[in-house]
PDB file of C-alpha atoms in Angstrom:
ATOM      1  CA  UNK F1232       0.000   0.000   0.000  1.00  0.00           C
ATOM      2  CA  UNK F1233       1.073   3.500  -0.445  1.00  0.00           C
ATOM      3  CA  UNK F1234       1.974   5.691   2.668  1.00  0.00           C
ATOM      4  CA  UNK F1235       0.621   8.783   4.367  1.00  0.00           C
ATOM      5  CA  UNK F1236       3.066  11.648   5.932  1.00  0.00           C
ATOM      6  CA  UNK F1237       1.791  11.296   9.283  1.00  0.00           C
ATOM      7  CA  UNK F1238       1.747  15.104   9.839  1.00  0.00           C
ATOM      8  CA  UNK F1239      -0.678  15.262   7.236  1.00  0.00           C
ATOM      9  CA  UNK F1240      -3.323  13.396   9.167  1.00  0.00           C
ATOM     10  CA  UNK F1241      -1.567  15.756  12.611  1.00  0.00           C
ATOM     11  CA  UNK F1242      -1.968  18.865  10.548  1.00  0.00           C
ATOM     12  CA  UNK F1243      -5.421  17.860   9.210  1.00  0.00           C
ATOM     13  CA  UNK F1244      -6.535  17.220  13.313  1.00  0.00           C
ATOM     14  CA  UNK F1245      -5.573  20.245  14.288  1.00  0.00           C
ATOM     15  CA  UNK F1246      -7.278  22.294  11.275  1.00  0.00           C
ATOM     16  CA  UNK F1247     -10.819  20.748  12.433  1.00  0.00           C
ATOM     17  CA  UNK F1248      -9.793  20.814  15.856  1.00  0.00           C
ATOM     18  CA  UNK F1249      -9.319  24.862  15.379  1.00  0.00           C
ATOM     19  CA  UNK F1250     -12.164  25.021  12.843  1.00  0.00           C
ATOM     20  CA  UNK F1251     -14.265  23.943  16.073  1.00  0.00           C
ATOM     21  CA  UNK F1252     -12.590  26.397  18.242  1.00  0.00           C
ATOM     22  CA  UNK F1253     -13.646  29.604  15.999  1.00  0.00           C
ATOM     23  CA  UNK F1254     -16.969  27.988  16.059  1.00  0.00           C
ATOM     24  CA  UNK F1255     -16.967  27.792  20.247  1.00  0.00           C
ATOM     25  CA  UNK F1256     -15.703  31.847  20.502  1.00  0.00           C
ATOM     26  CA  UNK F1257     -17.949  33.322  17.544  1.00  0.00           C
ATOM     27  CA  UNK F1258     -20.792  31.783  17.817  1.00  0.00           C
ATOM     28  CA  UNK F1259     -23.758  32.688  20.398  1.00  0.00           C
ATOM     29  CA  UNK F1260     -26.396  30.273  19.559  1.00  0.00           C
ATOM     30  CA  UNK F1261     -25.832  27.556  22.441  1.00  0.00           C
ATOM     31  CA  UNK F1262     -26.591  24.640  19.694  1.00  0.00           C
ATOM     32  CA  UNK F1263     -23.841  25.836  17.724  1.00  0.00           C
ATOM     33  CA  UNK F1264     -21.043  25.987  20.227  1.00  0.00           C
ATOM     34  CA  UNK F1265     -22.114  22.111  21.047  1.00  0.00           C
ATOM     35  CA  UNK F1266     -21.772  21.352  17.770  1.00  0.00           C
ATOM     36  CA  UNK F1267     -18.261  23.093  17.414  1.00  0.00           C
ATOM     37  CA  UNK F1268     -17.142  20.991  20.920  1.00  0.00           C
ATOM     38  CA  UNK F1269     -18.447  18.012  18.948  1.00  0.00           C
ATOM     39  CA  UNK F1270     -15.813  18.726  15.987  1.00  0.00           C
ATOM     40  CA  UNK F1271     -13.183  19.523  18.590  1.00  0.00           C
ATOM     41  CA  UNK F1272     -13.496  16.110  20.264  1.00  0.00           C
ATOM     42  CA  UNK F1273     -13.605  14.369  17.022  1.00  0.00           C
ATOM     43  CA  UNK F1274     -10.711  15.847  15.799  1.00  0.00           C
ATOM     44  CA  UNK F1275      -8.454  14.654  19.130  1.00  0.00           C
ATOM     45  CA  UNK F1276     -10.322  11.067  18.098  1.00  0.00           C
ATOM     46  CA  UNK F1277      -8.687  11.871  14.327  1.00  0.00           C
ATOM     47  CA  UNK F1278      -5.515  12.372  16.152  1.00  0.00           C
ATOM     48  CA  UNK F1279      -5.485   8.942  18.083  1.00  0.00           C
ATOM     49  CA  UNK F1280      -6.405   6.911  14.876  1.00  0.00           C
ATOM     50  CA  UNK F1281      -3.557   8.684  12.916  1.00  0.00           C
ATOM     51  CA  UNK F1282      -1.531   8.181  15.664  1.00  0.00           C
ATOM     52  CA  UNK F1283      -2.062   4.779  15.888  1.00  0.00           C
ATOM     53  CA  UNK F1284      -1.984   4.144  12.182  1.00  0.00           C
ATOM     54  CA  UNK F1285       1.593   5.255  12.330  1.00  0.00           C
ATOM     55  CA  UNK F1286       2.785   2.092  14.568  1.00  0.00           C
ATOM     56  CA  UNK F1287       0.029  -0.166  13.856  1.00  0.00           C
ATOM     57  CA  UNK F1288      -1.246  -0.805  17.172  1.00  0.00           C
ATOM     58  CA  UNK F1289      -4.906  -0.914  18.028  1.00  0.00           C
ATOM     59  CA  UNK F1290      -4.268   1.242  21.331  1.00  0.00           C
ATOM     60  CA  UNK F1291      -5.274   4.451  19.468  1.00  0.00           C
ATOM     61  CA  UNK F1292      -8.958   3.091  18.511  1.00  0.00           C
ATOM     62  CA  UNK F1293      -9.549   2.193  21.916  1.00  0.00           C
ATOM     63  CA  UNK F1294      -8.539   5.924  22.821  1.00  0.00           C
ATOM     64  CA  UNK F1295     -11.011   6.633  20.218  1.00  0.00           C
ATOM     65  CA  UNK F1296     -13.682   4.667  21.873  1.00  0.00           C
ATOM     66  CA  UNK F1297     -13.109   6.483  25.347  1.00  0.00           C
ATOM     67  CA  UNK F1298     -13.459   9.700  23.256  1.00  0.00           C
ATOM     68  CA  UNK F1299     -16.829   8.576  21.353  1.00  0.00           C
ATOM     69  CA  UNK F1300     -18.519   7.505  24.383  1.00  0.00           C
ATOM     70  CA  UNK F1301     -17.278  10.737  26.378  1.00  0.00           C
ATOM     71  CA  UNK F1302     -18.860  12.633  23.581  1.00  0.00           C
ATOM     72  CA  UNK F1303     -21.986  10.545  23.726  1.00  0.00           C
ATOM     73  CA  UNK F1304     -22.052  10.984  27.403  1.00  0.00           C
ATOM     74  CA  UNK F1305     -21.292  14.886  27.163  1.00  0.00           C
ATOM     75  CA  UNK F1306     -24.308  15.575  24.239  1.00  0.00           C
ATOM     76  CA  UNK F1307     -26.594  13.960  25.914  1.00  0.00           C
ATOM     77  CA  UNK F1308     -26.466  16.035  29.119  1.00  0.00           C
ATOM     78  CA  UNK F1309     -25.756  19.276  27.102  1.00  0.00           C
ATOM     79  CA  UNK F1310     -29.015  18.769  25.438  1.00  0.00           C
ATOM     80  CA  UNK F1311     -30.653  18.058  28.631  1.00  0.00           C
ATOM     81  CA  UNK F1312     -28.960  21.970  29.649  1.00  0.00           C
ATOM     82  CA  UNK F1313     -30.095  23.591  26.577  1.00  0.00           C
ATOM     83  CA  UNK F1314     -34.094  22.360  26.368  1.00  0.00           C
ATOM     84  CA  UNK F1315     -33.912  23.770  30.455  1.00  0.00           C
ATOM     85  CA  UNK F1316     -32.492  26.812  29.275  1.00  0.00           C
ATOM     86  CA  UNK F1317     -34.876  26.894  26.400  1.00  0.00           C
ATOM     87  CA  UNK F1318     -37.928  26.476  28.866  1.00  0.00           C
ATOM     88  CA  UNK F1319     -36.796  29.307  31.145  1.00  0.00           C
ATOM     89  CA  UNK F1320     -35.706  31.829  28.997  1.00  0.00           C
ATOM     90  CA  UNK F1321     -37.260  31.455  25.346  1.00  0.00           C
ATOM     91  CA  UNK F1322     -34.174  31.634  23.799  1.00  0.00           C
ATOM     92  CA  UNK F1323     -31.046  30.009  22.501  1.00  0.00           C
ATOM     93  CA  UNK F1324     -28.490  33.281  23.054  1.00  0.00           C
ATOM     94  CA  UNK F1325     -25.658  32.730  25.821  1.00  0.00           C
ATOM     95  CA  UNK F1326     -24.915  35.686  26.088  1.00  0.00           C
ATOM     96  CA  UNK F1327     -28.399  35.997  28.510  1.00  0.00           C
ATOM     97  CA  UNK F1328     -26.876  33.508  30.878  1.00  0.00           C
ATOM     98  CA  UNK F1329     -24.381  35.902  32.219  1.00  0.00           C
ATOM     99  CA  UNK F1330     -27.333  37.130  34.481  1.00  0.00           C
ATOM    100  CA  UNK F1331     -26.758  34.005  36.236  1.00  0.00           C
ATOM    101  CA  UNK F1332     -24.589  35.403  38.669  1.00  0.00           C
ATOM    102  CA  UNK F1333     -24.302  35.144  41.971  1.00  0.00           C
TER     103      UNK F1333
ATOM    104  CA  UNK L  16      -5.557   5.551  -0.987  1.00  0.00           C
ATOM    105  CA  UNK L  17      -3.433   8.291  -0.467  1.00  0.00           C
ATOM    106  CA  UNK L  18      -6.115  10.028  -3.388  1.00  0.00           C
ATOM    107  CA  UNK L  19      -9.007   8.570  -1.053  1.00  0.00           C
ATOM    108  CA  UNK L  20      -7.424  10.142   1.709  1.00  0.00           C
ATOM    109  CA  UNK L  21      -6.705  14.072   0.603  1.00  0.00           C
ATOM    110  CA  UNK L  22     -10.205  14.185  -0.964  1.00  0.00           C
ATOM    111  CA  UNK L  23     -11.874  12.463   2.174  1.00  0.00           C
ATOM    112  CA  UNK L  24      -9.346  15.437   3.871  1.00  0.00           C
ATOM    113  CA  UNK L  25     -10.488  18.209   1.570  1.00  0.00           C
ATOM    114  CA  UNK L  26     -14.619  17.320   2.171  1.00  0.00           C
ATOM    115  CA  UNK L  27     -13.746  16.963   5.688  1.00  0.00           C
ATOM    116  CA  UNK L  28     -12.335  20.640   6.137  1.00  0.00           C
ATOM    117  CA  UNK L  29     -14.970  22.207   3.608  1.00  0.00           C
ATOM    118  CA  UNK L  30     -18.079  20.781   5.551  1.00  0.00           C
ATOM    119  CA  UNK L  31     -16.586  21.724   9.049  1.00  0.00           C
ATOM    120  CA  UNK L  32     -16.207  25.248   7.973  1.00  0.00           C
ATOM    121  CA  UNK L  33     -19.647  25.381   6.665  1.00  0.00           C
ATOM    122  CA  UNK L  34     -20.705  24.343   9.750  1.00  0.00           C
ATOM    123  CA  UNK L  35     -19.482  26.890  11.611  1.00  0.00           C
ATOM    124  CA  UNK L  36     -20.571  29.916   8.919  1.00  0.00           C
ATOM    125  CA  UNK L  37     -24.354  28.840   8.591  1.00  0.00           C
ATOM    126  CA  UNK L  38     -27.338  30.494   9.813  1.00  0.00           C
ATOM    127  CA  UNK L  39     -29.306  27.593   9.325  1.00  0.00           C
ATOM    128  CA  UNK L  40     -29.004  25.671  12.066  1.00  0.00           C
ATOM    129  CA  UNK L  41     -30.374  22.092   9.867  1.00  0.00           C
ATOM    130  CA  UNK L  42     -28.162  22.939   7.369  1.00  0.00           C
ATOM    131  CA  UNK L  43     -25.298  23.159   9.577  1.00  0.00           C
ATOM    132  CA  UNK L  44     -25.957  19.625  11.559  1.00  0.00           C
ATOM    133  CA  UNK L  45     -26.829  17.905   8.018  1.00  0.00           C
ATOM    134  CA  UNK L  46     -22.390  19.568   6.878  1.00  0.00           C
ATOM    135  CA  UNK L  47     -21.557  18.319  10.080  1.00  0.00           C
ATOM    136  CA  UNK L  48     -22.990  14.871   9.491  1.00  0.00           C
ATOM    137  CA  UNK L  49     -21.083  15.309   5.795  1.00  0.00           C
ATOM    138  CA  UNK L  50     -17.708  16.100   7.740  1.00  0.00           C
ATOM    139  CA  UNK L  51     -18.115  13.449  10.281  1.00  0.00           C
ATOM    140  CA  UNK L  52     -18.874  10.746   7.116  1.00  0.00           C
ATOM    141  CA  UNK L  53     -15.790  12.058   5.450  1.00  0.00           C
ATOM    142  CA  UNK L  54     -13.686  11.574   8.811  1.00  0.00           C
ATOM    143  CA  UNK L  55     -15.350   7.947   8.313  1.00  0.00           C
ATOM    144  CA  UNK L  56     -13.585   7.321   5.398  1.00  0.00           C
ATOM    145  CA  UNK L  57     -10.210   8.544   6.528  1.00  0.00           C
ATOM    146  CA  UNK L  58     -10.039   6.136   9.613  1.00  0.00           C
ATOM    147  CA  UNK L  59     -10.932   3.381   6.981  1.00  0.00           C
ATOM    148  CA  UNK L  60      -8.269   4.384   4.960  1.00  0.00           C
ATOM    149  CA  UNK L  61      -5.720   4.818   7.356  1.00  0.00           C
ATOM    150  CA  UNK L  62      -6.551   0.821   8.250  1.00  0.00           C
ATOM    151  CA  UNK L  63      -9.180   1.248  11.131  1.00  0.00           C
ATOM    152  CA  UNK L  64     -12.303  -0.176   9.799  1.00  0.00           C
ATOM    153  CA  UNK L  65     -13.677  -0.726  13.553  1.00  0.00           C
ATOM    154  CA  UNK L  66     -13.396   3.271  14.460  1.00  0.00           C
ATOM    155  CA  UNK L  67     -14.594   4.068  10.822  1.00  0.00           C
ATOM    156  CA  UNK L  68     -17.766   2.039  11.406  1.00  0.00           C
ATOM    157  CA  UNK L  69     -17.965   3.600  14.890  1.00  0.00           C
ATOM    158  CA  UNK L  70     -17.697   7.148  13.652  1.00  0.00           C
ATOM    159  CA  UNK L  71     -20.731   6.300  11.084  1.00  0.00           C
ATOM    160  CA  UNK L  72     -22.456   4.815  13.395  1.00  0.00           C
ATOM    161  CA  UNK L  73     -22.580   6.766  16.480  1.00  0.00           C
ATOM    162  CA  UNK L  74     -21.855  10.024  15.583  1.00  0.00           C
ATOM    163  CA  UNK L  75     -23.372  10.479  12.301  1.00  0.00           C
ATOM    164  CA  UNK L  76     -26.105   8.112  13.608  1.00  0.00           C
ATOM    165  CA  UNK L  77     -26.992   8.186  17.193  1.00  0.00           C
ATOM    166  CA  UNK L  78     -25.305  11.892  18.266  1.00  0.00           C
ATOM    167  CA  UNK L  79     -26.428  13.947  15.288  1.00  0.00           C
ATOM    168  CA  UNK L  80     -30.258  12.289  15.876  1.00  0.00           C
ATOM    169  CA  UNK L  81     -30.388  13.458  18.964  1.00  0.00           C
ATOM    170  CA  UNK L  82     -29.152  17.139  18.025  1.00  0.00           C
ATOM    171  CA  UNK L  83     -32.313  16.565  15.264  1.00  0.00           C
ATOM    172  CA  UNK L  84     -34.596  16.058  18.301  1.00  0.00           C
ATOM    173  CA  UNK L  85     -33.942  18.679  19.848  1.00  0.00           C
ATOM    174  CA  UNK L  86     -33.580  21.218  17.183  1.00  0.00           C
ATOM    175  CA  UNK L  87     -37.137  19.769  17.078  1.00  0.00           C
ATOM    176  CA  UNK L  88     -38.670  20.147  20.157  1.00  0.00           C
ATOM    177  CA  UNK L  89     -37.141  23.702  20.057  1.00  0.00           C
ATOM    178  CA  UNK L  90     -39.115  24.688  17.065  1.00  0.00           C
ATOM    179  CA  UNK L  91     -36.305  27.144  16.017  1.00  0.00           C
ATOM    180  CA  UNK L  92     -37.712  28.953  13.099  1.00  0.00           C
ATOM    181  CA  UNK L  93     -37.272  32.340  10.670  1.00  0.00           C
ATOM    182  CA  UNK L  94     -36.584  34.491  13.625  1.00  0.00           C
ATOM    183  CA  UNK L  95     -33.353  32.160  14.905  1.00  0.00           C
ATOM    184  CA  UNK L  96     -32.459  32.788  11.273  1.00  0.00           C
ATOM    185  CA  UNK L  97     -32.808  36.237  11.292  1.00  0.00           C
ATOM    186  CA  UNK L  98     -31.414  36.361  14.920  1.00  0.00           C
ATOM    187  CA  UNK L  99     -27.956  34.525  13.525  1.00  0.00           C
ATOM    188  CA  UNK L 100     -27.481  36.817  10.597  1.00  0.00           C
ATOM    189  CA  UNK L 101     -27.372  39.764  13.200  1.00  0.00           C
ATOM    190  CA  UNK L 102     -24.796  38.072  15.471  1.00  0.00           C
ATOM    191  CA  UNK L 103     -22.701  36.993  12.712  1.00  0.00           C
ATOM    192  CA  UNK L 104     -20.800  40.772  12.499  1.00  0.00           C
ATOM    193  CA  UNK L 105     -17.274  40.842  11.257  1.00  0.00           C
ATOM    194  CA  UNK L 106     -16.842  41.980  13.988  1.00  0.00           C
ATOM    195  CA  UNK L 107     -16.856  39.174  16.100  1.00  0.00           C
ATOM    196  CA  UNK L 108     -14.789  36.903  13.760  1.00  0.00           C
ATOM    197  CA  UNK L 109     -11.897  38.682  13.440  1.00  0.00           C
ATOM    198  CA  UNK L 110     -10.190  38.329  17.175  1.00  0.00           C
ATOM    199  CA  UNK L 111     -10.891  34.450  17.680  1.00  0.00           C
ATOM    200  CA  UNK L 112      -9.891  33.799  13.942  1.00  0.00           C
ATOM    201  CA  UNK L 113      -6.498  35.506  13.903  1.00  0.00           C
ATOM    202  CA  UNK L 114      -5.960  34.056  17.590  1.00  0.00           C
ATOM    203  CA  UNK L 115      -6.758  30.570  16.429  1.00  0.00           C
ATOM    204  CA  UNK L 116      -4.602  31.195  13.155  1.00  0.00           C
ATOM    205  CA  UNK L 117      -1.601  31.475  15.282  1.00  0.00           C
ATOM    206  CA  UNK L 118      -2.311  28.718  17.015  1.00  0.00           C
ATOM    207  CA  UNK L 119      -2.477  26.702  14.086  1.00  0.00           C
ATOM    208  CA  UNK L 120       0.647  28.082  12.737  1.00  0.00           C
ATOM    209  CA  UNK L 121       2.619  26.901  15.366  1.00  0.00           C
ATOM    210  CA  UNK L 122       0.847  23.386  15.180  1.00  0.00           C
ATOM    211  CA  UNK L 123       1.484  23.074  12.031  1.00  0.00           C
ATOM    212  CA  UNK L 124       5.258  24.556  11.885  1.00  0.00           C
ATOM    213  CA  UNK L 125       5.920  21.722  15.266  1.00  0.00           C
ATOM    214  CA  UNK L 126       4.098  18.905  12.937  1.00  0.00           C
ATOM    215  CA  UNK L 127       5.945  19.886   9.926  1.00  0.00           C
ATOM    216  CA  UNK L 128       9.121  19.094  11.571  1.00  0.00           C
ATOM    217  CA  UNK L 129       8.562  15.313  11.811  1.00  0.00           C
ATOM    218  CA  UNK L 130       9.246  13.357   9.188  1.00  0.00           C
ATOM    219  CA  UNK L 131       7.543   9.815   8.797  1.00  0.00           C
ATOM    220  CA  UNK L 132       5.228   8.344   6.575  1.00  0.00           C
ATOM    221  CA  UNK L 133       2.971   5.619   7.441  1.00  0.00           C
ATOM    222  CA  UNK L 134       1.972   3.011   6.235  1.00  0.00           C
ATOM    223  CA  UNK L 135      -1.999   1.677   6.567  1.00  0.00           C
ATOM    224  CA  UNK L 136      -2.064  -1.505   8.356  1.00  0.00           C
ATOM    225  CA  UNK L 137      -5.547  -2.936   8.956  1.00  0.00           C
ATOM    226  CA  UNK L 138      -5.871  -3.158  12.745  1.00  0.00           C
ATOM    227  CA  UNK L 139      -9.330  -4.838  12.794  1.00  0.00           C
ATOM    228  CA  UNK L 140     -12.232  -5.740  15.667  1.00  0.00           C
ATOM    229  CA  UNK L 141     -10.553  -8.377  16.807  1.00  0.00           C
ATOM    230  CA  UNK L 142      -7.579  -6.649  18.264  1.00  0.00           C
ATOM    231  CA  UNK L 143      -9.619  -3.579  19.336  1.00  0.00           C
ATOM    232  CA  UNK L 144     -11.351  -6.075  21.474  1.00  0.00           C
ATOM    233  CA  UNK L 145      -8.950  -8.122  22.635  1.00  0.00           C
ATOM    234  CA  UNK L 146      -7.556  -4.816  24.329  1.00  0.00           C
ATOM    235  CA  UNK L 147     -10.785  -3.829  25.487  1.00  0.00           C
ATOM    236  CA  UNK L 148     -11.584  -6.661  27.044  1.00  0.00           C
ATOM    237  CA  UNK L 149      -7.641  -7.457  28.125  1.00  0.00           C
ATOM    238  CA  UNK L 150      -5.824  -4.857  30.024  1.00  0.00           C
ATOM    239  CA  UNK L 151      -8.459  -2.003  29.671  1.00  0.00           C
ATOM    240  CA  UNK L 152     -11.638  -3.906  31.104  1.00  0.00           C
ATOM    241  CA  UNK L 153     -11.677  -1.245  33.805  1.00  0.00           C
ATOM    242  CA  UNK L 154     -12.102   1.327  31.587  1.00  0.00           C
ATOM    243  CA  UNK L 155     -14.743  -0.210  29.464  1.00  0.00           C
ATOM    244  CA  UNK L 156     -16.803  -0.230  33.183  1.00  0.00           C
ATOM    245  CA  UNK L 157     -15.847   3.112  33.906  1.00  0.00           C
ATOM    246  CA  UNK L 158     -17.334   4.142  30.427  1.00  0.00           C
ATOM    247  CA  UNK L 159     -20.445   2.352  31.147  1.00  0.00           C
ATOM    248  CA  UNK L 160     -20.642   4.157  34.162  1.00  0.00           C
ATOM    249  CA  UNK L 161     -20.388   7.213  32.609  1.00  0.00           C
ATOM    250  CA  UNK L 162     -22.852   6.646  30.263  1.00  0.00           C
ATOM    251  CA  UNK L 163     -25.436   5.521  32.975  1.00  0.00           C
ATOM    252  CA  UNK L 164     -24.340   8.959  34.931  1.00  0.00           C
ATOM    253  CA  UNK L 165     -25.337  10.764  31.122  1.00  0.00           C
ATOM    254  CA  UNK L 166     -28.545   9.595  31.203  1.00  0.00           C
ATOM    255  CA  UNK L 167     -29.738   9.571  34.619  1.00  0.00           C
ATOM    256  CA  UNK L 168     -28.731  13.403  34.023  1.00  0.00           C
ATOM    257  CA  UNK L 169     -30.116  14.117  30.811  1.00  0.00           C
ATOM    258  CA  UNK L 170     -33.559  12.571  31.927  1.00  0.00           C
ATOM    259  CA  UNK L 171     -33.521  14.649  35.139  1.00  0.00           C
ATOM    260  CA  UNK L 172     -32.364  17.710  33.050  1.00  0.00           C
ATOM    261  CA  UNK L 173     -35.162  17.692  30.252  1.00  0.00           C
ATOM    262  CA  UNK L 174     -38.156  16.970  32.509  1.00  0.00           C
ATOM    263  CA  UNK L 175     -39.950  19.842  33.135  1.00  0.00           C
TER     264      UNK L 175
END
């Protein structure tokens, strides 16, 4: 088979990993900015596989696992936050959570 | 393959950067499940056909569902729409993009600096799970843990 540069695969991580962290500072619609964290933790999963790839060990896809379920685990109970926040304040805007303080 | 893999790259970064520049909030989750298909196909290129199932799967599957339900129940409509076009300013692009330009830079001139290729070799299910069942049982229970914790809290969370 013909081979990969492995920074290739790095260097194509960290563009969607930094694609998804514009996403998380520009956007205000709290849907959004889960969806951005959900690029950023697939891009680290990227990083594992490639990583992985490059000695040929199965280690990396059982990072990626860890990842996928964290991801699962983390959506659900940002959904959960966003149909409460929804409920109380008719909108999807973060920016009107920062009365929450104190 | 190493075709497969630049043009599985290329869709990739297109899609996630539509994602992140749409107003319509469907629109966005149907790039991102485009993005997340095209990372599919780059873990089954670079030989790991148990993660590429995985990642079409769950993510573009189960995750991206449940983002549909809710967009749903939310019933976000023409004035969300409107509501995104006036946030998205230039304004408020400029700062995070330059700062997360540099970042990238520096990623990319530290990457650039190794110099190995690799070549694909197809690590398949049964290895995966002969580790995950071998030396990292623990945190295969720990995950299921975490799981149950996810939606014990997402049921409490979304009742009313």
């Amino acid at each position: 088979m013909e081979s990969i540069p492995i920074e290739h695969g790095l260097i194509l991580a960290g563009i969607l990993f930094t694609l998804g962290l514009i996403g998380v500072l520009t956007r205000r619609n709290i849907v959004f900015v889960l969806m951005s964290l959900e690029i950023m933790l697939n891009a680290s999963g990227l990083a594992f596989i490639v990583a992985s790839a490059r000695w040929g060990h199965a280690e990396g896809q059982v990072m990626f696992l860890m990842i996928l379920t964290l991801a699962a685990a983390e959506v659900a109970v940002g959904l959960g936050l966003i149909i409460q926040v929804y409920r109380r304040y008719q909108t999807v805007d973060i920016n009107v959570l920062s009365e929450m303080k104190g | 393959m190493m075709l497969l893999f630049y043009l599985a790259a290329a869709i990739a970064v297109i899609s996630t950067a539509a994602v992140i520049v749409q107003t319509n909030i469907v629109h966005a989750l149907i790039y991102l499940i485009l993005s997340l298909l095209a990372v599919a196909v780059i873990f089954y290129v670079l030989g790991a056909p148990f993660a590429a199932l995985l990642e079409a799967i769950v993510y573009a599957g189960a995750i991206m569902v449940l983002f549909l339900f809710v967009i749903m129940m939310l019933n976000l409509g023409q004035h969300t729409r409107d509501e995104e076009r006036s946030w998205m300013t230039m304004q408020v692009w400029i700062a995070p993009s330059i700062m997360a330009a540099i970042l990238l830079a520096q990623l990319v001139n530290v990457l650039s600096q190794y110099d190995q290729e690799l070549t694909p070799v197809r690590v398949g299910v049964l290895e995966v799970s002969a580790l995950l069942f071998g030396p990292y049982v623990l945190a295969v229970e720990l995950a299921s843990i975490l799981l149950l914790a996810g939606l014990v809290s997402a049921y409490h969370l979304a009742k009313k």
